[in-house]
Short mmCIF file of C-alpha atoms and ligand atoms in Angstrom, two decimals:
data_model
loop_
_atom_site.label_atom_id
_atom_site.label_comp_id
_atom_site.label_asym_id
_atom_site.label_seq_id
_atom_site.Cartn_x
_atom_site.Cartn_y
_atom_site.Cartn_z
CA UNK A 1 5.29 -41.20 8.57
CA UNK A 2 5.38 -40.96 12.85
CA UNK A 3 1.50 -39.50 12.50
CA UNK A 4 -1.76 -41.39 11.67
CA UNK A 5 -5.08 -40.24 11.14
CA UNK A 6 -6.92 -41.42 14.51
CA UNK A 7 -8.08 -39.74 17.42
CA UNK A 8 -4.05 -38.33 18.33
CA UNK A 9 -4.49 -36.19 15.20
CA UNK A 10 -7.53 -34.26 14.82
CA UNK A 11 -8.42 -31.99 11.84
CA UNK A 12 -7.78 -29.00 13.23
CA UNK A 13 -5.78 -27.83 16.25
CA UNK A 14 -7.61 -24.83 18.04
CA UNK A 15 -5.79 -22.43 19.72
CA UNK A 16 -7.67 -23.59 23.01
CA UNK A 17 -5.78 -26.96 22.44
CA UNK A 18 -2.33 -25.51 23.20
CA UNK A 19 -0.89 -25.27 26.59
CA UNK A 20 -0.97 -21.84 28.46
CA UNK A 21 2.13 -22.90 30.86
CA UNK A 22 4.20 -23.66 27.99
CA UNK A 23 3.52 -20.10 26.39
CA UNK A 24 4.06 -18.81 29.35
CA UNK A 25 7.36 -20.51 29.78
CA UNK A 26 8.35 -19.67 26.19
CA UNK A 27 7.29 -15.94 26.49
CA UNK A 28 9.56 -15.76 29.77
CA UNK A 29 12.69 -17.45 27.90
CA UNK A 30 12.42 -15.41 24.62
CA UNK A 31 10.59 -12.87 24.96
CA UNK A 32 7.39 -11.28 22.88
CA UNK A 33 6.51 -11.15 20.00
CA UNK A 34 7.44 -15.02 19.32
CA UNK A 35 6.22 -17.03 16.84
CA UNK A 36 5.87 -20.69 18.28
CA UNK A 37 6.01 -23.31 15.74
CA UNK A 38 5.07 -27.14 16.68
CA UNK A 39 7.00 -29.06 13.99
CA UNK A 40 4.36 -32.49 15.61
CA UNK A 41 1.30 -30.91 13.96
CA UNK A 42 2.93 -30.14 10.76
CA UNK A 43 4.01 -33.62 11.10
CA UNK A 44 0.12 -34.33 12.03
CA UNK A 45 -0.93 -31.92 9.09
CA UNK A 46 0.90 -33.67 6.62
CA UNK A 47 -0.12 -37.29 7.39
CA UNK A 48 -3.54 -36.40 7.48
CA UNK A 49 -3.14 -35.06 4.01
CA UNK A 50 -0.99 -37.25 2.15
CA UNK A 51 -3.55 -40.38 3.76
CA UNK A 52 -6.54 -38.53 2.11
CA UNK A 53 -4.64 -38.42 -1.10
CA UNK A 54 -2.95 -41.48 -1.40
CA UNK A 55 -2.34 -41.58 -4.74
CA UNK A 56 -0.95 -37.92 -5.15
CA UNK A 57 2.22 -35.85 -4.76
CA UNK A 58 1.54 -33.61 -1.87
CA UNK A 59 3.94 -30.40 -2.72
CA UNK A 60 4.31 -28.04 0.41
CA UNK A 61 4.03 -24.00 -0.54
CA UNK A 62 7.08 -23.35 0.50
CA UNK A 63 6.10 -19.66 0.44
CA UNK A 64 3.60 -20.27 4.04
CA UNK A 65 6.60 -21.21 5.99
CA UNK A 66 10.14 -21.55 5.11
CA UNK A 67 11.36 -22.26 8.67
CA UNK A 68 14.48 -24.64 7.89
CA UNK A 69 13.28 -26.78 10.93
CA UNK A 70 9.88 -26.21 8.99
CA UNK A 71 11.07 -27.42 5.34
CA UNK A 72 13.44 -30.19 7.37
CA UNK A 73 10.44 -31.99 9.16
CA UNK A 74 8.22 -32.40 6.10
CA UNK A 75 11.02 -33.38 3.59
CA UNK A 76 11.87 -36.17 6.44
CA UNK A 77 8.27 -36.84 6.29
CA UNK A 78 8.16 -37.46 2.65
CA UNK A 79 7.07 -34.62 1.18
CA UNK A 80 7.65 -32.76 -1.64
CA UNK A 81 7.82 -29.06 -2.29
CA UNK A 82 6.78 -25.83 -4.42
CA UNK A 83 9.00 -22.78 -4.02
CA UNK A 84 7.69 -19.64 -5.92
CA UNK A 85 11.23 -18.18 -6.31
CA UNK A 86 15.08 -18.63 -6.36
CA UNK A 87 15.10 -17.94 -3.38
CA UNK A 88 12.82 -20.13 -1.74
CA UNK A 89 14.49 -22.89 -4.22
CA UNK A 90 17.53 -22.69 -2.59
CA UNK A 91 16.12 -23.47 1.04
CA UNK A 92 14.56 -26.13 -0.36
CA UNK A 93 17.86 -27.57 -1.31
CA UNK A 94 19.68 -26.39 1.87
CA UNK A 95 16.76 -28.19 3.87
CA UNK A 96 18.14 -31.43 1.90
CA UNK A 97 15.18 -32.24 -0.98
CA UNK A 98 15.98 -34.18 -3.89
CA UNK A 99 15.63 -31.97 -7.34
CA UNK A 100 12.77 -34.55 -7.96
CA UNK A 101 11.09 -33.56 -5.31
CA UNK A 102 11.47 -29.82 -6.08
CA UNK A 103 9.07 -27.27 -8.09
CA UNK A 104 9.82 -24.06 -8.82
CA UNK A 105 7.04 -21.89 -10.22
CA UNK A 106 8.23 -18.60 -11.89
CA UNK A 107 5.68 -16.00 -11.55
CA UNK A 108 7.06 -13.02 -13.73
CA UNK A 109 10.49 -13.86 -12.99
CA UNK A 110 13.18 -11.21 -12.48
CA UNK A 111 16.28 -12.32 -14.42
CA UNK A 112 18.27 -12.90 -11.50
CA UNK A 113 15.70 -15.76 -11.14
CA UNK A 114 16.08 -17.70 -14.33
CA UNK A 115 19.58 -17.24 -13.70
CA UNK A 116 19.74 -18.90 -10.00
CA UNK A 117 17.53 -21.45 -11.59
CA UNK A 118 19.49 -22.73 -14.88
CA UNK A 119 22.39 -23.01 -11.97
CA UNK A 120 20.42 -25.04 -10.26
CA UNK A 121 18.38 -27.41 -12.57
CA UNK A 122 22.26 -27.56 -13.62
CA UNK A 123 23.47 -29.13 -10.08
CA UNK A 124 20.15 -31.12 -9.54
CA UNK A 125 18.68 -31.97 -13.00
CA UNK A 126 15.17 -33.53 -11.32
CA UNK A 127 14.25 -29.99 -11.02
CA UNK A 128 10.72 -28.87 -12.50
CA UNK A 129 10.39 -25.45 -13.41
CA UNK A 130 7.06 -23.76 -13.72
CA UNK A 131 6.38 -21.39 -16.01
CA UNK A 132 3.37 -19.07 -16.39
CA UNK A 133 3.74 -17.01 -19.71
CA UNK A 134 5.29 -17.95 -23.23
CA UNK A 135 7.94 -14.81 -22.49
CA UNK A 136 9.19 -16.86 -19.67
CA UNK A 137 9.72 -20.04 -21.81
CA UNK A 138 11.66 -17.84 -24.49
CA UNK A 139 13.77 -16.68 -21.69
CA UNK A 140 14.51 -19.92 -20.22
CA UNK A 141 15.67 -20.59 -23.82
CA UNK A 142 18.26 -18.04 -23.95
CA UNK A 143 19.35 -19.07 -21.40
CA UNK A 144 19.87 -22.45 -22.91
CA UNK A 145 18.11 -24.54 -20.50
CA UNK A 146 16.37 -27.21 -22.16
CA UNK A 147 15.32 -29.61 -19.09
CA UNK A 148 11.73 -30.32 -17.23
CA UNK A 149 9.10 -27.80 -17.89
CA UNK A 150 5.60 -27.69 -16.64
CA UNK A 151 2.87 -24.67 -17.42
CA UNK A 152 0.99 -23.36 -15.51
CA UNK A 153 -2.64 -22.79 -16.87
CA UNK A 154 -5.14 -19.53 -16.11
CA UNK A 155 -8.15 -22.04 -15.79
CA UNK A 156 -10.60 -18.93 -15.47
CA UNK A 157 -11.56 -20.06 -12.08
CA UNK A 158 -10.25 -18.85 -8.57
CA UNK A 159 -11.19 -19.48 -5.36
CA UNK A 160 -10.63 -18.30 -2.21
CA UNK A 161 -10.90 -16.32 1.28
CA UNK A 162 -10.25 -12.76 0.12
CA UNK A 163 -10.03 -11.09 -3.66
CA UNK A 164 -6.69 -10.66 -3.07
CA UNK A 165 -5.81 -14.73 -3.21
CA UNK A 166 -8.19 -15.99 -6.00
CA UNK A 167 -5.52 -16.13 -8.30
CA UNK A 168 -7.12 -18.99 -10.72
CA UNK A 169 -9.22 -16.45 -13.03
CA UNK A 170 -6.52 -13.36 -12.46
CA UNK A 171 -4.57 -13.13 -16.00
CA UNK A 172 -1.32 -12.78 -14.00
CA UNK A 173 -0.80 -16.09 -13.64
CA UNK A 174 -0.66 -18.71 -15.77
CA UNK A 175 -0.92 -18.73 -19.51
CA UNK A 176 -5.17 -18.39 -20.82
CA UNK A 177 -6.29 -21.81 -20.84
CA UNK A 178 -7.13 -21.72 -24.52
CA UNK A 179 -3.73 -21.86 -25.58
CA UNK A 180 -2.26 -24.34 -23.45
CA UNK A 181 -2.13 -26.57 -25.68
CA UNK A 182 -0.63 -25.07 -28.60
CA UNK A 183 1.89 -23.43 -26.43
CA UNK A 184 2.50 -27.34 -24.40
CA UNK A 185 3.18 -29.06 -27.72
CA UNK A 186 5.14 -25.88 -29.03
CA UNK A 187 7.86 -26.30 -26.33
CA UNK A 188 7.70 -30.13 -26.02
CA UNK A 189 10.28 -29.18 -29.21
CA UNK A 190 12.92 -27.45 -26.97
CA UNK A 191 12.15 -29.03 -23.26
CA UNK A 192 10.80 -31.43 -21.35
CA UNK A 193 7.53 -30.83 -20.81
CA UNK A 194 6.62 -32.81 -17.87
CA UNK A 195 3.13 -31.13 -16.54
CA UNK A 196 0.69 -29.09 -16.06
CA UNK A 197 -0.43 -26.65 -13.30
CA UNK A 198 -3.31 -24.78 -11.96
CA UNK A 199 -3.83 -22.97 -8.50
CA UNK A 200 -6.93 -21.47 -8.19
CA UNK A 201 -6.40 -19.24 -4.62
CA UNK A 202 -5.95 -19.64 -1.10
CA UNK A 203 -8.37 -21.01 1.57
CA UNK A 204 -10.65 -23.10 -0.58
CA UNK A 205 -13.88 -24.44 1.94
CA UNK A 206 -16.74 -26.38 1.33
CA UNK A 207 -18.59 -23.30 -0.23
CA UNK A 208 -16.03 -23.16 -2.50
CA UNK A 209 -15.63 -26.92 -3.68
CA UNK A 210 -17.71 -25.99 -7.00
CA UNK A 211 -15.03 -23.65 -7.79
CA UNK A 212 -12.01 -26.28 -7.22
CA UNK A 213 -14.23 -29.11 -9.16
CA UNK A 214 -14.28 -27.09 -11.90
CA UNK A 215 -10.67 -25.89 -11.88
CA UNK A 216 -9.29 -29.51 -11.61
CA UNK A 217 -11.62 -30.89 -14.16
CA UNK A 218 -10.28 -28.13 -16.73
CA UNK A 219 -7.12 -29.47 -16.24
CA UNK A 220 -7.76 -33.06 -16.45
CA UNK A 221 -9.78 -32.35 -20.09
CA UNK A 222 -6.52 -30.05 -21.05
CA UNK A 223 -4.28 -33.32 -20.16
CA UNK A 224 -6.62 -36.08 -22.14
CA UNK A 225 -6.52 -33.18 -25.53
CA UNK A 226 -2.50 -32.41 -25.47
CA UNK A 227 -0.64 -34.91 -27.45
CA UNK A 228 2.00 -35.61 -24.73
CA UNK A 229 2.93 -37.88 -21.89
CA UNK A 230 2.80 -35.99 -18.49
CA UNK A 231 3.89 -37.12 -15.85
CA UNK A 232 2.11 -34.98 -13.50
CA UNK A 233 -0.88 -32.47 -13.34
CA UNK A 234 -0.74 -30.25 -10.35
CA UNK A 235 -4.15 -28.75 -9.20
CA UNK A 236 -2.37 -26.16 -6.90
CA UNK A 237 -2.99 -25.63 -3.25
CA UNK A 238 -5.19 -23.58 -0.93
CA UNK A 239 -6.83 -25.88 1.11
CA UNK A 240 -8.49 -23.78 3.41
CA UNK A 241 -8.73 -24.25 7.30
CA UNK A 242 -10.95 -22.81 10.05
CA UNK A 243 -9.54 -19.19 11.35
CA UNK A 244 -12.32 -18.80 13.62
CA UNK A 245 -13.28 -20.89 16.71
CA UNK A 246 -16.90 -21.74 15.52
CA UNK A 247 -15.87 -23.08 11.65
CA UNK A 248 -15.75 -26.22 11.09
CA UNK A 249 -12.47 -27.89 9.79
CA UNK A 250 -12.01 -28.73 6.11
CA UNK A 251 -13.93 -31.70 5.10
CA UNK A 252 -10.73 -33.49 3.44
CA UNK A 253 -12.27 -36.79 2.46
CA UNK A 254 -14.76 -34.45 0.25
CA UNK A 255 -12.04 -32.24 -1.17
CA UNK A 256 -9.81 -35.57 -2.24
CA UNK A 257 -13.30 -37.44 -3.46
CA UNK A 258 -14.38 -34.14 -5.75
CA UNK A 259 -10.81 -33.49 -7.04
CA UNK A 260 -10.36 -37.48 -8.12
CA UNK A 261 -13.89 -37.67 -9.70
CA UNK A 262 -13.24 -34.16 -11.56
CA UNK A 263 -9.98 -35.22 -12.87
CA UNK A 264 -11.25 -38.28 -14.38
CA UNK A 265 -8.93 -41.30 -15.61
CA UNK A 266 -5.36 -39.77 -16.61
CA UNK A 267 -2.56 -41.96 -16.81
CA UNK A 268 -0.73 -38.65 -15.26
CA UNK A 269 -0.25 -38.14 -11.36
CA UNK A 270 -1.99 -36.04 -9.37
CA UNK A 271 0.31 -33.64 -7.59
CA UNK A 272 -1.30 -30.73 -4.66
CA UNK A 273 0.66 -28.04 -3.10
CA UNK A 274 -1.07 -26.93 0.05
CA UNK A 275 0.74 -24.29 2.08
CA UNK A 276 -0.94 -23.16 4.89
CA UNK A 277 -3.21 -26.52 5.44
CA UNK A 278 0.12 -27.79 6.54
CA UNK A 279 1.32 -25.20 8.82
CA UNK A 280 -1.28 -22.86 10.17
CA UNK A 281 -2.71 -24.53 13.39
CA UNK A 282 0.88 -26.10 13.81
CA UNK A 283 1.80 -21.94 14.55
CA UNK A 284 1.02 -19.52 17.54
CA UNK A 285 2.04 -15.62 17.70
CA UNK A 286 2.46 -15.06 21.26
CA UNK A 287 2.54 -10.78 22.07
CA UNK A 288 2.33 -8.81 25.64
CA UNK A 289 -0.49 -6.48 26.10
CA UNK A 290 1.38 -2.72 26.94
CA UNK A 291 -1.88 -0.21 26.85
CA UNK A 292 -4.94 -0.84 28.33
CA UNK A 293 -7.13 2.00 26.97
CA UNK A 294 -10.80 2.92 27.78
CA UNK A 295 -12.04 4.75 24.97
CA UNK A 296 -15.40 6.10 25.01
CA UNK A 297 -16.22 3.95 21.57
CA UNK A 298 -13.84 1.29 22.80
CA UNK A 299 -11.23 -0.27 24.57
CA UNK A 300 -8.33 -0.78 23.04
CA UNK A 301 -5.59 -3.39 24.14
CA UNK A 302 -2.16 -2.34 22.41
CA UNK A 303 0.54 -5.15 22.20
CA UNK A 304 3.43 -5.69 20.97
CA UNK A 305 3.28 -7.27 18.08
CA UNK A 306 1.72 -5.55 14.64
CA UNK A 307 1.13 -5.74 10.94
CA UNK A 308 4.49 -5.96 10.97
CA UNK A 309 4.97 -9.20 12.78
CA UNK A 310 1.76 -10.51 11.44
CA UNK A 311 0.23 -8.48 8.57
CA UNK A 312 -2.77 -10.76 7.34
CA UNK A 313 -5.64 -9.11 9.09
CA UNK A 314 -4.61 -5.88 7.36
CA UNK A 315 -3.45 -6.68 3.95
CA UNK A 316 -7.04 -9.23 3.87
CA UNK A 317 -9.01 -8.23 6.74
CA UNK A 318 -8.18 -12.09 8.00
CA UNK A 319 -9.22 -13.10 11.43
CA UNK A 320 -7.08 -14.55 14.12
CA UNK A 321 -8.22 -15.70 16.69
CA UNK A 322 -6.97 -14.42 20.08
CA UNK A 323 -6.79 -15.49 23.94
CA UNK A 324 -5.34 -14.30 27.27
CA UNK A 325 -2.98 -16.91 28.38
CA UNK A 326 -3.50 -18.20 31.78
CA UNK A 327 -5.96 -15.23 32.38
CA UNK A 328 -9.86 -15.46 34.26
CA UNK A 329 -12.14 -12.48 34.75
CA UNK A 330 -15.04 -10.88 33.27
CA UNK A 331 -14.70 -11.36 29.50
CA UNK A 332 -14.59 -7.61 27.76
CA UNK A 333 -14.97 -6.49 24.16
CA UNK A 334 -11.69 -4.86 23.17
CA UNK A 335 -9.76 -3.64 19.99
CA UNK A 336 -6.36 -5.58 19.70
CA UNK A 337 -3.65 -2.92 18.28
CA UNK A 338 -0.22 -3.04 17.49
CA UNK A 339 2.17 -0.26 17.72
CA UNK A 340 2.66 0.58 13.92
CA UNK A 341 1.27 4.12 13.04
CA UNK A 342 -1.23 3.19 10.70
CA UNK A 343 -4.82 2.73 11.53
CA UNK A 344 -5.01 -0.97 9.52
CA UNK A 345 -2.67 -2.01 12.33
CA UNK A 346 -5.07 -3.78 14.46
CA UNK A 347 -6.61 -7.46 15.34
CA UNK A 348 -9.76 -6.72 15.28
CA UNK A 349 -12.13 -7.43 18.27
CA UNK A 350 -11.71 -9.92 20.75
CA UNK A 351 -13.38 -10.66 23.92
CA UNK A 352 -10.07 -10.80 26.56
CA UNK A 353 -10.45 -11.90 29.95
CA UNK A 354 -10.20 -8.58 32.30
CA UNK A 355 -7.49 -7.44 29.95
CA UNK A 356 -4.02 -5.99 32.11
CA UNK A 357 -1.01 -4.30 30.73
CA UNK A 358 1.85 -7.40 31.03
CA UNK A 359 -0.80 -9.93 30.05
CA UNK A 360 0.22 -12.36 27.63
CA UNK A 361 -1.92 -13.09 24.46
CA UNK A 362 -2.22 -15.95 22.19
CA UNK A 363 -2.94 -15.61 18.22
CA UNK A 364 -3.76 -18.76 16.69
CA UNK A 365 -3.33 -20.31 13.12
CA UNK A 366 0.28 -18.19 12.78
CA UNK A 367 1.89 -21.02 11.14
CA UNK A 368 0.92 -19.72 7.62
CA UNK A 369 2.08 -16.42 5.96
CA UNK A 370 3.25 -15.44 9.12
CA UNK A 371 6.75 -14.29 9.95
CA UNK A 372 6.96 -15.11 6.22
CA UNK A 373 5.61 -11.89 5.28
CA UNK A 374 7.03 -9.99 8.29
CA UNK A 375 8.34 -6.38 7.56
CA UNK A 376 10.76 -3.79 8.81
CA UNK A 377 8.10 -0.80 8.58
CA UNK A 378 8.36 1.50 11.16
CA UNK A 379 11.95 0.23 11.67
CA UNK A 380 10.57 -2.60 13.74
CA UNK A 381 12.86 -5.86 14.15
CA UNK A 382 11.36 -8.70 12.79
CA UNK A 383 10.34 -11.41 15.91
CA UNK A 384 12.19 -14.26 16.96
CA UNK A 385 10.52 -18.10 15.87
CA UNK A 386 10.79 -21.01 18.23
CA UNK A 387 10.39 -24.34 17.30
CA UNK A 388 8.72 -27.16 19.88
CA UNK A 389 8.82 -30.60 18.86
CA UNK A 390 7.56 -32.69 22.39
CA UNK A 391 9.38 -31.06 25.31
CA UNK A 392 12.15 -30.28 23.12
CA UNK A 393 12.33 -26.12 21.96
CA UNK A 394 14.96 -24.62 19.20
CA UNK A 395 15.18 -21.10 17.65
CA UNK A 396 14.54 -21.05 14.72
CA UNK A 397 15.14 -17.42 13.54
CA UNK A 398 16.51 -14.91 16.38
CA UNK A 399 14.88 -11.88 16.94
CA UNK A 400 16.26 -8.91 15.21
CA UNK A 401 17.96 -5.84 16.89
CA UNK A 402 17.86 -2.20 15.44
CA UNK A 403 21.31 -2.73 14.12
CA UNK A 404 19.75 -5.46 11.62
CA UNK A 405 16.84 -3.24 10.74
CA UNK A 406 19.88 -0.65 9.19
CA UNK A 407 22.20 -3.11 8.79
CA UNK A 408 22.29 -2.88 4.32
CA UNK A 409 21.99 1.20 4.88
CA UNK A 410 25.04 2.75 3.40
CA UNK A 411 26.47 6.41 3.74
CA UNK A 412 25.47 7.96 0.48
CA UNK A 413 28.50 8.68 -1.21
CA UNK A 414 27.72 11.16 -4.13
CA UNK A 415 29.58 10.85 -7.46
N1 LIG B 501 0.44 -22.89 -5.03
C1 LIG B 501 0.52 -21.66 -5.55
C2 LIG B 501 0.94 -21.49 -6.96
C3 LIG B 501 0.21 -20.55 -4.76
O1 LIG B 501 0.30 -19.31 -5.28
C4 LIG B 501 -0.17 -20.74 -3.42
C5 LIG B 501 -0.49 -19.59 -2.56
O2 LIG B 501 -0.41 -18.45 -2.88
C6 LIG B 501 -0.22 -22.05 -2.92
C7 LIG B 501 0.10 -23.10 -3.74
C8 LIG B 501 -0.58 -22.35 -1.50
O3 LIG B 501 -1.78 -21.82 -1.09
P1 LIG B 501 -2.29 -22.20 0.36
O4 LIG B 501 -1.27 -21.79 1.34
O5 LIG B 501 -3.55 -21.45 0.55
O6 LIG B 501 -2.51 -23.68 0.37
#
């Protein structure tokens, strides 16, 4: 581990912390919009969190980030990982984990799936794979894999930042918590059942600690009644962290202390999978004002960059924090707007110092379900990713042209 928990590593990076001359030098170089990436703060992130839960697995989310310099750094540092689909799976190998160190959790898998995964548990046997409905064990089955299996639970909890993330009480995932059991010791016949699982949502915070107490000590009862030796029980993610300048970061020591007092005394490890606790503040959007508008209700800074390049203030109202770079003046209230035609395509407000068409702007905590759930809509190119680790700077994905926005279109030929 290169990163300690001291003074060098604070709990949360703010996007105040980060250097304007640097994003101004990156913006030059490669252009806007550019997601920045400081592979040192995941470092930073992870250390933090594996030394407040020494005894645990910490599983990254694959699904927050799955920058290959991203998945690299954190395997290097020791981590482990949780990919929610072939897909993600596969990076995870490319990236150079161990099956051991690999989870894959099927979430209403398509077939193609299962398939990818058999193949793969085939080629690296540690693999876990994560099933959330007694369908998916059946089809695992016919598929004649018979090697590690874990469930994942519906503990009838969730927690989280928006409706849309509390997944813990949402009968999508996870089997009802009721029949766990039953279904655990049913397909300890046929596998090896090797855990349990439980995620209750994304961006769990101190208000929400009753929630996560609750979900973990569910799953440390449901580990004490099965009659079977786990190996691990795996609490899920969501750790949340502090999207606006005034909130205070996540109080870690108090999220480890109520999570080992709820689970109790297991002979079982504890694994988490945080996603974007590990990768948020290490990320930075970067996007060029183009409109400077005075409307008589507003004014209304278009840039840019969108709900296509960043899409989590309109699919859950999220806020990012934003900042000129390099920029004085009188501080004005304005509506940040992409250029997507849809009226959810906007940053919300922001006060921006004397705001200028070319100036540059900053949105913080981009690390985390950023250019991971970038789209095409509007036939917009998806934006380039740099990496910065010290002085050094890498691409991680190029930016896209129009000819990769049409690049699977085929002529229709009719038959
Ligand atoms: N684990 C599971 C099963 C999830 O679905 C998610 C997020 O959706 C996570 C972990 C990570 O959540 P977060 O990025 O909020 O830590």
């Amino acid at each position: 581990m290169s990163a300690t928990v001291s003074a060098d590593n604070p709990p949360v990076r703010r996007l105040s912390d980060w250097s304007d001359a640097r994003f101004g030098d990156l913006a030059d170089e490669y252009d806007t919009p550019l997601y920045v990436i400081d592979l040192e703060r995941v470092r930073e992130n992870y250390a933090r969190l594996a030394a407040a839960f020494p005894d645990a697995d910490v599983h990254f989310a694959a699904k927050a980030n799955t920058s290959r310099a991203v998945l690299e750094t954190l395997e290097v540092e020791g981590a482990s990982i949780e990919c929610a689909s072939a897909g993600e799976t596969e990076r995870a190998f490319a990236a150079g984990f161990e099956g051991e160190r690999v989870h894959y959790t099927a979430v209403n898998p398509p077939g193609i799936d299962l398939d990818r995964a058999v193949e793969l548990a085939a080629d690296h046997p540690g693999l876990t794979v994560t099933v959330g409905a007694a369908d998916t064990i059946d089809r695992l089955a016919e598929r004649g894999y018979d090697g590690r299996l874990c469930l994942r639970v519906n503990p009838g909890v969730g927690a989280g930042h928006h409706e849309k993330v509390r997944t813990g009480a949402d009968a999508k995932f996870g089997v009802p918590y009721d029949r766990a059991a039953s279904l655990l010791e049913l397909a300890a016949d046929d596998f090896d059942v090797v855990g349990i699982h439980a995620h209750a949502g994304s961006g769990i915070s101190g208000d929400d600690l009753g929630n996560h107490r609750e979900l973990v000590s569910r799953m440390g009862e449901l580990a004490r009644t099965i009659d079977l030796d786990l190996e691990f029980v795996d609490v899920g993610g969501g750790f949340g962290v502090p999207y606006h300048p005034d909130d205070p970061p996540l109080d870690l020591e108090s999220v480890a202390d109520a999570t080992r007092d709820a689970l109790g005394d297991l002979d079982a490890t504890l694994v988490v999978e945080p996603g974007r606790y590990l990768v948020a503040d290490a990320g930075v959007l970067l996007t060029r004002v183009n409109t400077v508008k005075e409307a008589p209700e507003a004014t209304v800074v278009g840039v840019d960059a969108g709900m296509t390049t960043l899409v989590r203030p309109a699919l859950y109202d999220s806020y990012h924090h934003i900042r000129s770079v390099g920029a004085d003046g009188r501080a004005v209230e304005t509506t940040v707007a992409g250029p997507i035609c849809e009226s959810s395509d906007t940053f919300g407000t922001h006060l921006l110092a004397d705001p200028t068409r070319g100036d540059l702007l900053a949105v913080g905590n981009a690390g985390a379900y950023g250019y991971e759930m970038a789209s095409q809509y509007n036939s917009r190119p998806r934006p380039a990713v740099v990496v910065v680790d010290g002085d050094r700077t890498g691409v991680a994905h190029r930016r896209e042209t129009h000819a990769d926005v049409i690049a699977t279109e085929t002529e229709v030929t009719w038959e």
